[in-house]
Amino acid sequence: YRLAALRNFSALGLRPGSDVELSSLEQEPCLDGWEYSRDVYHSTIVTEWNLVCDNDWKGPLSTSLFFVGVLLGSFASGQLSDKFGRKNVLFATLAMQTGFSFIQVFSTSWEMFSVLFMLVGMGQISNYVAAFVLGTEILGKSIRVQFSTLGVCIFYAFGYMLLPLFAYFIRDWRMLLLALTLPGLLFIPLWWVIPESPRWLISQGRFQEAEDILRKAARINGIRAPDVILDPSELQDVDSQRQQSYTILDLMRTRNILTITIMSILLWMIISVGYFGLSLDTPNLHGDVYLNCFLSAVIEVPAYIISWLLLQPLPRRYSMAAALFLGGCVLLFIQLVPSHVRAVSILLVMMGKFGITSAFSMVYVYTAELYPTVVRNMGVGASSMASRLGSILSPYFVYLGAYDRFLPYILMGSLTVLSGILTLFLPESYGMPLPDTIDQMLLVKGLEYRPASSSKRESKEEEDHPEIYKSTAF
């Protein structure tokens, strides 16, 4: 409030709030700047550029812009990878992420920092997707399952655990960002170790290069390769027979596939809001911020393991609905915990993170099994785009905590429970053959389901297009 006005009221013996309405008092900006606590963080972008009061909206916007970059990167990475090769895109985007992160260390303004952050997000998701696809296409079937589920997810969690460890010892944001950027240089020697995907080379008609890679792999594994591995004429015939024209409009061709598409988009968006919202809200929990962040990362390891174990013997929709109900209900219970019982609140948040993380890993498998082969990539891609929109919104769910501490948990918990109910209306895919055409899709029948075609079919789809099945080889 304007100091001169307060002095005038004080001289008249008037008291703001009782004699004078606070809403009528004149306000003024902070004229003398701010003094920040250095107890936890020595330097942040908030203290660097005074992202408080009228500028406090810039904090969550920075995170949202990063996820905008992730959205753009996820849209472009698949097309770039298909055109220029998995390996080329992987290392180009690794260089992009490392390079722009390094420049970000020397940001001179919030605007410069945020634009660079968006470019870092584009590179980060692009190399993640390229590495995921490259690994599934290079590795054999038995190892591919572990790589595409436990391997990728758990090592992601290990990296997440290292973040609070780095941040605990490095309290300045520029030095912390530099420490997180420099390991990107360790990937340079891998250019001479990691091969290009033979399957991509075959799709480009580069049969000799693909055969050379296969022969080298056979030699390393101590296997004698046949004299002729690839027959170019046969591969060209197969490729020409498999090419058909499908567009994004095919996801809306029938009422059944349109219903599944809408439900999948809502599921992915809500789960993403819950996952990233809880991850970003960790520093606001009671207790040590670094320990809470570490616990938030640790809880993901059993979540990924449990989801992998549940998907093998149990129906998909019941497993995922149970995880969502667990995550949503415990978040709603947080508001009932007395403020002095802080440990219980943290425990409930971690249980909520456990449930939502489990559902996040399950939804990849479930969605891929619901869509037929002819549009599976597009279906999963559309759902993934919805997930990016959810991640863009998540910082603002956390931002609502400035107005009411429990509001983010109430909103995320309610949406998560609703998504669990929505899951029960999807058709069950467990134990059913993967659909090849839109006509063979499982029908949405409320809480009941039946396959559109009961004929048994065996497909070599997985071996021809393993990138589609990277998350479904259960």
Coordinates of C-alpha atoms in Angstrom, one line a residue:
Y1 CA 0.0 0.0 0.0
R2 CA 1.1 3.6 -0.6
L3 CA 3.0 4.7 2.4
A4 CA 2.0 8.4 2.3
A5 CA -1.7 7.4 2.3
L6 CA -1.2 5.1 5.3
R7 CA 0.5 7.9 7.2
N8 CA -2.4 10.3 6.5
F9 CA -4.9 7.8 7.9
S10 CA -2.6 7.1 10.9
A11 CA -2.5 10.9 11.6
L12 CA -6.3 11.0 11.7
G13 CA -6.5 8.0 14.0
L14 CA -8.1 5.7 11.4
R15 CA -7.3 2.0 11.2
P16 CA -7.1 0.2 7.8
G17 CA -9.5 -2.8 7.8
S18 CA -11.9 -1.4 10.4
D19 CA -12.2 2.3 9.7
V20 CA -11.0 2.3 6.1
E21 CA -11.7 -0.4 3.5
L22 CA -8.4 -2.0 2.3
S23 CA -9.7 -2.2 -1.2
S24 CA -9.9 1.6 -1.3
L25 CA -6.3 2.2 -0.3
E26 CA -3.9 3.3 -3.0
Q27 CA -1.1 0.8 -3.9
E28 CA 2.4 1.4 -5.4
P29 CA 5.1 -0.9 -6.7
C30 CA 8.1 -2.0 -4.6
L31 CA 10.3 1.1 -4.8
D32 CA 13.3 -0.2 -3.0
G33 CA 13.6 -3.7 -4.5
W34 CA 13.6 -7.0 -2.6
E35 CA 15.8 -8.9 -0.2
Y36 CA 15.6 -12.7 -0.7
S37 CA 16.3 -15.5 1.8
R38 CA 19.5 -17.4 1.0
D39 CA 18.8 -20.2 3.4
V40 CA 17.8 -22.8 0.8
Y41 CA 18.8 -21.4 -2.6
H42 CA 21.7 -19.0 -3.1
S43 CA 20.5 -17.9 -6.5
T44 CA 17.5 -18.7 -8.7
I45 CA 15.9 -17.1 -11.8
V46 CA 13.3 -15.6 -9.4
T47 CA 16.0 -13.7 -7.5
E48 CA 17.9 -13.0 -10.6
W49 CA 15.1 -11.2 -12.4
N50 CA 12.7 -10.4 -9.5
L51 CA 9.9 -12.7 -10.7
V52 CA 7.6 -11.7 -7.8
C53 CA 4.5 -9.7 -7.2
D54 CA 3.4 -8.3 -10.6
N55 CA 5.9 -10.6 -12.3
D56 CA 5.3 -13.8 -10.4
W57 CA 3.4 -15.3 -13.5
K58 CA 6.7 -15.5 -15.3
G59 CA 7.9 -18.4 -13.1
P60 CA 5.3 -20.9 -14.2
L61 CA 5.3 -19.6 -17.7
S62 CA 9.0 -20.5 -18.0
T63 CA 8.2 -24.1 -17.2
S64 CA 5.2 -24.0 -19.6
L65 CA 7.4 -22.7 -22.4
F66 CA 9.8 -25.7 -21.8
F67 CA 6.8 -28.0 -22.3
V68 CA 5.7 -26.1 -25.4
G69 CA 9.2 -27.0 -26.8
V70 CA 8.5 -30.6 -25.8
L71 CA 5.2 -30.4 -27.7
L72 CA 6.9 -29.0 -30.8
G73 CA 9.7 -31.5 -30.5
S74 CA 7.5 -34.5 -30.1
F75 CA 5.5 -33.4 -33.2
A76 CA 8.7 -33.0 -35.4
S77 CA 11.0 -35.7 -34.0
G78 CA 9.1 -38.6 -35.6
Q79 CA 9.1 -37.1 -39.0
L80 CA 12.7 -36.0 -38.8
S81 CA 13.7 -39.5 -37.6
D82 CA 11.9 -41.2 -40.5
K83 CA 13.5 -38.9 -43.0
F84 CA 17.1 -38.4 -41.8
G85 CA 17.6 -41.6 -39.7
R86 CA 17.4 -42.5 -36.0
K87 CA 21.1 -42.0 -35.3
N88 CA 21.5 -38.7 -37.1
V89 CA 18.5 -37.2 -35.3
L90 CA 19.5 -38.6 -31.9
F91 CA 23.0 -37.0 -32.0
A92 CA 21.8 -33.8 -33.7
T93 CA 19.2 -33.2 -31.0
L94 CA 21.6 -34.2 -28.2
A95 CA 23.9 -31.5 -29.6
M96 CA 20.9 -29.1 -29.7
Q97 CA 19.9 -29.8 -26.1
T98 CA 23.5 -29.5 -24.8
G99 CA 24.3 -26.4 -26.9
F100 CA 21.3 -24.4 -26.0
S101 CA 21.6 -25.4 -22.3
F102 CA 25.1 -24.1 -22.3
I103 CA 24.0 -20.8 -23.8
Q104 CA 21.2 -20.6 -21.3
V105 CA 23.8 -20.5 -18.5
F106 CA 24.8 -17.0 -19.8
S107 CA 21.2 -15.7 -20.2
T108 CA 21.0 -11.9 -19.6
S109 CA 17.2 -11.7 -19.3
W110 CA 14.2 -13.7 -18.4
E111 CA 13.0 -13.5 -22.0
M112 CA 16.3 -15.0 -23.3
F113 CA 16.3 -17.7 -20.7
S114 CA 12.7 -18.7 -21.6
V115 CA 13.2 -18.9 -25.3
L116 CA 16.4 -21.0 -24.9
F117 CA 14.4 -23.2 -22.4
M118 CA 11.8 -23.9 -25.1
L119 CA 14.6 -24.9 -27.5
V120 CA 16.1 -27.2 -24.9
G121 CA 12.7 -28.8 -24.5
M122 CA 12.5 -29.4 -28.3
G123 CA 15.9 -31.1 -28.2
Q124 CA 15.3 -33.1 -25.0
I125 CA 12.1 -34.9 -26.2
S126 CA 13.5 -35.4 -29.7
N127 CA 16.6 -37.3 -28.6
Y128 CA 14.5 -39.2 -26.1
V129 CA 12.1 -40.4 -28.8
A130 CA 14.9 -41.1 -31.3
A131 CA 16.8 -43.2 -28.7
F132 CA 13.7 -45.1 -27.7
V133 CA 12.9 -46.0 -31.3
L134 CA 16.6 -46.8 -32.2
G135 CA 16.9 -49.1 -29.2
T136 CA 13.8 -51.0 -30.0
E137 CA 14.8 -51.4 -33.6
I138 CA 18.4 -52.6 -32.9
L139 CA 17.8 -54.9 -30.0
G140 CA 16.5 -58.4 -30.2
K141 CA 13.0 -59.3 -29.1
S142 CA 13.9 -60.7 -25.7
I143 CA 16.0 -57.7 -24.7
R144 CA 13.6 -55.2 -26.4
V145 CA 10.9 -55.8 -23.8
Q146 CA 13.2 -54.9 -20.9
F147 CA 14.7 -51.9 -22.8
S148 CA 11.3 -50.4 -23.7
T149 CA 9.8 -50.8 -20.3
L150 CA 12.0 -51.2 -17.3
G151 CA 15.2 -50.0 -18.9
V152 CA 14.1 -46.7 -20.2
C153 CA 11.7 -45.8 -17.3
I154 CA 13.9 -46.9 -14.4
F155 CA 17.0 -45.1 -15.7
Y156 CA 14.8 -42.0 -16.2
A157 CA 14.0 -42.3 -12.5
F158 CA 17.7 -42.7 -11.7
G159 CA 18.5 -39.5 -13.6
Y160 CA 15.7 -37.8 -11.7
M161 CA 17.3 -38.9 -8.4
L162 CA 20.6 -37.3 -9.3
L163 CA 18.9 -33.9 -9.8
P164 CA 18.3 -33.1 -6.1
L165 CA 21.8 -34.5 -5.3
F166 CA 23.4 -32.0 -7.8
A167 CA 21.1 -29.2 -6.5
Y168 CA 22.0 -29.8 -2.9
F169 CA 25.7 -29.2 -3.4
I170 CA 25.3 -26.5 -6.1
R171 CA 22.9 -23.8 -4.9
D172 CA 23.5 -21.2 -7.7
W173 CA 21.2 -21.8 -10.7
R174 CA 23.8 -20.9 -13.3
M175 CA 26.4 -23.3 -11.9
L176 CA 23.7 -26.0 -11.4
L177 CA 22.6 -25.7 -15.0
L178 CA 26.2 -25.9 -16.2
A179 CA 26.7 -29.1 -14.1
L180 CA 23.6 -30.6 -15.6
T181 CA 24.7 -29.6 -19.2
L182 CA 28.3 -30.8 -19.3
P183 CA 27.5 -34.5 -19.1
G184 CA 25.9 -34.1 -22.6
L185 CA 29.5 -34.1 -23.9
L186 CA 29.9 -37.7 -22.8
F187 CA 27.7 -38.8 -25.6
I188 CA 30.1 -37.7 -28.3
P189 CA 32.2 -41.0 -28.3
L190 CA 29.0 -43.0 -28.7
W191 CA 28.7 -41.8 -32.3
W192 CA 31.3 -44.4 -33.2
V193 CA 29.6 -47.1 -31.0
I194 CA 25.9 -46.9 -31.7
P195 CA 24.9 -48.1 -35.2
E196 CA 22.1 -46.8 -37.4
S197 CA 18.8 -48.7 -37.3
P198 CA 19.0 -51.5 -39.9
R199 CA 15.2 -51.4 -40.3
W200 CA 15.3 -47.7 -41.2
L201 CA 18.1 -48.4 -43.7
I202 CA 16.0 -51.1 -45.3
S203 CA 13.0 -48.7 -45.5
Q204 CA 15.3 -46.3 -47.4
G205 CA 16.6 -49.0 -49.8
R206 CA 20.1 -48.9 -48.3
F207 CA 20.3 -52.7 -48.0
Q208 CA 24.1 -53.1 -48.1
E209 CA 24.6 -50.8 -45.1
A210 CA 21.9 -52.6 -43.2
E211 CA 23.5 -56.0 -44.0
D212 CA 26.9 -54.7 -42.9
I213 CA 25.5 -53.8 -39.5
L214 CA 23.8 -57.1 -39.1
R215 CA 27.0 -59.0 -40.0
K216 CA 28.9 -57.0 -37.4
A217 CA 26.3 -57.7 -34.8
A218 CA 26.5 -61.5 -35.6
R219 CA 30.3 -61.4 -35.3
I220 CA 30.1 -59.6 -31.9
N221 CA 27.6 -62.2 -30.7
G222 CA 29.6 -65.1 -32.0
I223 CA 27.0 -66.1 -34.5
R224 CA 27.7 -67.2 -38.1
A225 CA 25.7 -65.1 -40.4
P226 CA 24.1 -66.7 -43.6
D227 CA 25.7 -65.9 -47.0
V228 CA 22.6 -63.8 -48.0
I229 CA 20.8 -61.9 -45.2
L230 CA 18.7 -59.4 -47.2
D231 CA 17.3 -59.9 -50.7
P232 CA 16.6 -56.4 -52.1
S233 CA 14.0 -57.5 -54.6
E234 CA 11.9 -59.3 -52.0
L235 CA 12.2 -56.4 -49.6
Q236 CA 11.0 -54.0 -52.2
D237 CA 8.0 -56.2 -53.0
V238 CA 7.0 -56.5 -49.4
D239 CA 7.4 -52.7 -48.8
S240 CA 5.3 -51.9 -51.8
Q241 CA 2.5 -54.2 -50.7
R242 CA 2.5 -52.8 -47.2
Q243 CA 2.2 -49.1 -48.2
Q244 CA -1.3 -47.7 -47.7
S245 CA -2.5 -44.2 -47.3
Y246 CA -3.9 -43.4 -43.8
T247 CA -4.4 -39.9 -42.3
I248 CA -5.3 -38.5 -39.0
L249 CA -8.9 -38.3 -40.2
D250 CA -9.0 -42.1 -39.9
L251 CA -8.9 -41.7 -36.1
M252 CA -12.5 -40.3 -36.6
R253 CA -13.8 -42.6 -39.3
T254 CA -16.2 -44.5 -37.2
R255 CA -18.0 -43.7 -33.9
N256 CA -16.1 -46.5 -32.2
I257 CA -12.6 -45.3 -33.0
L258 CA -13.6 -41.6 -32.5
T259 CA -14.9 -42.5 -29.0
I260 CA -11.6 -44.4 -28.2
T261 CA -9.6 -41.4 -29.5
I262 CA -11.5 -38.8 -27.4
M263 CA -11.2 -41.0 -24.3
S264 CA -7.5 -41.6 -24.8
I265 CA -6.8 -37.9 -25.3
L266 CA -8.5 -37.0 -22.1
L267 CA -6.7 -39.8 -20.2
W268 CA -3.3 -38.8 -21.4
M269 CA -3.9 -35.1 -20.7
I270 CA -5.2 -35.7 -17.1
I271 CA -2.5 -38.2 -16.2
S272 CA 0.2 -35.8 -17.5
V273 CA -1.3 -32.9 -15.5
G274 CA -1.1 -35.1 -12.3
Y275 CA 2.4 -36.4 -13.0
F276 CA 4.1 -33.1 -13.8
G277 CA 2.0 -31.2 -11.3
L278 CA 3.1 -33.4 -8.4
S279 CA 6.7 -33.4 -9.7
L280 CA 6.8 -29.6 -9.9
D281 CA 5.0 -29.1 -6.6
T282 CA 7.7 -31.0 -4.7
P283 CA 9.6 -27.9 -3.5
N284 CA 6.4 -26.6 -1.9
L285 CA 6.0 -29.6 0.4
H286 CA 6.8 -29.4 4.1
G287 CA 10.3 -30.4 5.1
D288 CA 13.6 -30.4 3.2
V289 CA 13.0 -29.6 -0.5
Y290 CA 16.0 -31.7 -1.7
L291 CA 14.9 -34.8 0.3
N292 CA 11.3 -34.4 -0.9
C293 CA 12.5 -34.2 -4.5
F294 CA 14.6 -37.3 -4.0
L295 CA 11.7 -39.2 -2.5
S296 CA 9.5 -38.1 -5.5
A297 CA 12.1 -39.7 -7.8
V298 CA 12.6 -42.8 -5.7
I299 CA 8.9 -43.6 -5.6
E300 CA 8.9 -43.9 -9.4
V301 CA 11.1 -47.0 -9.4
P302 CA 8.6 -49.3 -7.6
A303 CA 5.8 -47.6 -9.6
Y304 CA 7.4 -48.7 -12.9
I305 CA 8.1 -52.2 -11.6
I306 CA 4.6 -52.7 -10.2
S307 CA 3.0 -51.5 -13.4
W308 CA 5.1 -53.9 -15.4
L309 CA 4.2 -56.8 -13.1
L310 CA 0.4 -55.9 -13.2
L311 CA 0.2 -55.7 -16.9
Q312 CA 1.3 -59.3 -17.4
P313 CA -1.4 -61.3 -15.6
L314 CA -4.2 -58.7 -15.1
P315 CA -6.7 -56.9 -17.4
R316 CA -5.4 -53.5 -18.6
R317 CA -8.3 -51.3 -17.7
Y318 CA -8.7 -52.6 -14.1
S319 CA -5.0 -52.3 -13.4
M320 CA -4.9 -48.7 -14.7
A321 CA -8.1 -47.7 -13.1
A322 CA -6.9 -49.1 -9.7
A323 CA -3.7 -47.0 -10.0
L324 CA -5.6 -43.9 -10.9
F325 CA -8.1 -44.4 -8.0
L326 CA -5.2 -44.8 -5.6
G327 CA -3.4 -41.7 -6.9
G328 CA -6.5 -39.5 -7.0
C329 CA -8.1 -40.6 -3.6
V330 CA -4.9 -40.0 -1.6
L331 CA -4.5 -36.6 -3.1
L332 CA -8.1 -35.7 -2.0
F333 CA -7.3 -36.9 1.5
I334 CA -4.4 -34.5 2.0
Q335 CA -6.8 -31.6 2.9
L336 CA -8.1 -33.7 5.8
V337 CA -4.6 -34.1 7.4
P338 CA -4.0 -31.6 10.3
S339 CA -1.3 -29.0 9.4
H340 CA 1.0 -30.2 12.2
V341 CA 1.1 -33.8 10.9
R342 CA 3.5 -33.0 8.0
A343 CA 4.9 -36.5 7.5
V344 CA 1.5 -37.9 6.7
S345 CA 0.9 -35.2 4.1
I346 CA 4.2 -36.0 2.4
L347 CA 3.4 -39.7 2.5
L348 CA 0.1 -39.1 0.8
V349 CA 1.7 -37.0 -1.9
M350 CA 4.2 -39.8 -2.6
M351 CA 1.4 -42.4 -2.7
G352 CA -0.4 -40.1 -5.2
K353 CA 2.8 -39.9 -7.3
F354 CA 3.1 -43.7 -7.1
G355 CA -0.4 -44.3 -8.5
I356 CA -0.2 -41.6 -11.2
T357 CA 3.3 -42.8 -12.3
S358 CA 2.1 -46.4 -12.6
A359 CA -0.9 -45.3 -14.7
F360 CA 1.4 -43.2 -16.9
S361 CA 3.6 -46.2 -17.8
M362 CA 0.5 -48.4 -18.3
V363 CA -1.3 -46.0 -20.6
Y364 CA 1.4 -46.4 -23.3
V365 CA 0.8 -50.1 -23.5
Y366 CA -3.0 -49.9 -23.2
T367 CA -3.4 -47.2 -25.9
A368 CA -1.1 -49.0 -28.4
E369 CA -3.2 -52.2 -27.9
L370 CA -6.5 -50.4 -28.5
Y371 CA -5.6 -49.0 -31.9
P372 CA -5.2 -51.2 -35.1
T373 CA -1.9 -51.6 -36.8
V374 CA -2.9 -49.3 -39.7
V375 CA -3.3 -46.2 -37.5
R376 CA -1.5 -47.2 -34.3
N377 CA 1.3 -44.7 -34.7
M378 CA -1.1 -41.9 -35.3
G379 CA -3.3 -42.9 -32.4
V380 CA -0.5 -43.1 -29.9
G381 CA 1.0 -39.9 -31.4
A382 CA -2.3 -38.0 -31.0
S383 CA -2.5 -39.2 -27.4
S384 CA 1.1 -38.2 -26.7
M385 CA 0.4 -34.7 -28.1
A386 CA -2.5 -34.4 -25.6
S387 CA 0.0 -35.4 -22.9
R388 CA 2.2 -32.5 -23.8
L389 CA -0.8 -30.1 -23.5
G390 CA -1.3 -31.5 -20.0
S391 CA 2.3 -30.8 -19.1
I392 CA 2.0 -27.2 -20.4
L393 CA -1.0 -26.7 -18.0
S394 CA 0.6 -28.4 -15.0
P395 CA 2.7 -25.4 -13.8
Y396 CA -0.4 -23.4 -13.4
F397 CA -2.0 -26.1 -11.3
V398 CA 1.0 -25.7 -9.0
Y399 CA 0.6 -21.9 -9.2
L400 CA -2.9 -22.1 -7.7
G401 CA -1.3 -23.2 -4.5
A402 CA -0.4 -19.5 -3.9
Y403 CA -4.1 -18.9 -3.3
D404 CA -5.0 -22.1 -1.5
R405 CA -2.4 -24.7 -0.4
F406 CA -4.8 -27.6 -1.0
L407 CA -6.4 -26.4 -4.3
P408 CA -3.8 -28.1 -6.6
Y409 CA -4.3 -31.4 -4.8
I410 CA -8.1 -31.1 -4.9
L411 CA -8.1 -30.4 -8.6
M412 CA -5.5 -33.0 -9.5
G413 CA -7.1 -35.6 -7.3
S414 CA -10.6 -35.0 -8.7
L415 CA -9.4 -35.2 -12.3
T416 CA -7.4 -38.3 -11.6
V417 CA -10.4 -40.1 -10.0
L418 CA -12.6 -39.1 -13.0
S419 CA -9.9 -40.4 -15.4
G420 CA -10.0 -43.7 -13.4
I421 CA -13.8 -43.9 -13.9
L422 CA -13.3 -43.1 -17.6
T423 CA -10.8 -46.0 -18.0
L424 CA -13.5 -48.5 -17.0
F425 CA -15.5 -47.6 -20.1
L426 CA -12.7 -48.5 -22.5
P427 CA -12.7 -51.9 -24.1
E428 CA -10.4 -54.5 -22.6
S429 CA -7.4 -55.6 -24.7
Y430 CA -5.7 -58.1 -22.3
G431 CA -5.5 -61.5 -23.9
M432 CA -7.0 -60.3 -27.2
P433 CA -5.1 -60.4 -30.5
L434 CA -3.9 -57.0 -31.6
P435 CA -6.2 -55.5 -34.2
D436 CA -4.8 -55.0 -37.7
T437 CA -7.7 -53.1 -39.3
I438 CA -10.2 -50.6 -38.0
D439 CA -13.0 -53.2 -38.4
Q440 CA -11.2 -55.5 -36.0
M441 CA -11.0 -53.0 -33.2
L442 CA -12.5 -53.9 -29.8
L443 CA -15.9 -52.1 -29.4
V444 CA -16.6 -49.6 -26.7
K445 CA -19.5 -51.2 -24.9
G446 CA -19.6 -49.4 -21.5
L447 CA -18.4 -51.8 -18.8
E448 CA -18.7 -54.7 -21.3
Y449 CA -16.6 -55.5 -24.2
R450 CA -16.4 -57.9 -27.2
P451 CA -14.0 -58.1 -30.2
A452 CA -15.4 -56.9 -33.5
S453 CA -13.8 -60.0 -35.1
S454 CA -13.4 -63.3 -33.2
S455 CA -11.2 -64.8 -35.8
K456 CA -7.7 -65.8 -34.7
R457 CA -5.0 -64.1 -36.5
E458 CA -1.3 -64.2 -36.4
S459 CA 0.8 -61.3 -37.6
K460 CA 4.4 -60.7 -38.2
E461 CA 3.7 -57.0 -37.5
E462 CA 6.1 -56.9 -34.6
E463 CA 9.1 -58.0 -36.6
D464 CA 8.2 -55.7 -39.5
H465 CA 7.5 -52.6 -37.5
P466 CA 8.9 -53.0 -34.0
E467 CA 8.8 -49.3 -33.4
I468 CA 5.0 -49.6 -33.1
Y469 CA 5.3 -52.4 -30.5
K470 CA 8.1 -50.9 -28.4
S471 CA 5.7 -50.6 -25.5
T472 CA 3.4 -53.5 -26.2
A473 CA 5.7 -56.5 -26.2
F474 CA 4.1 -58.0 -23.1

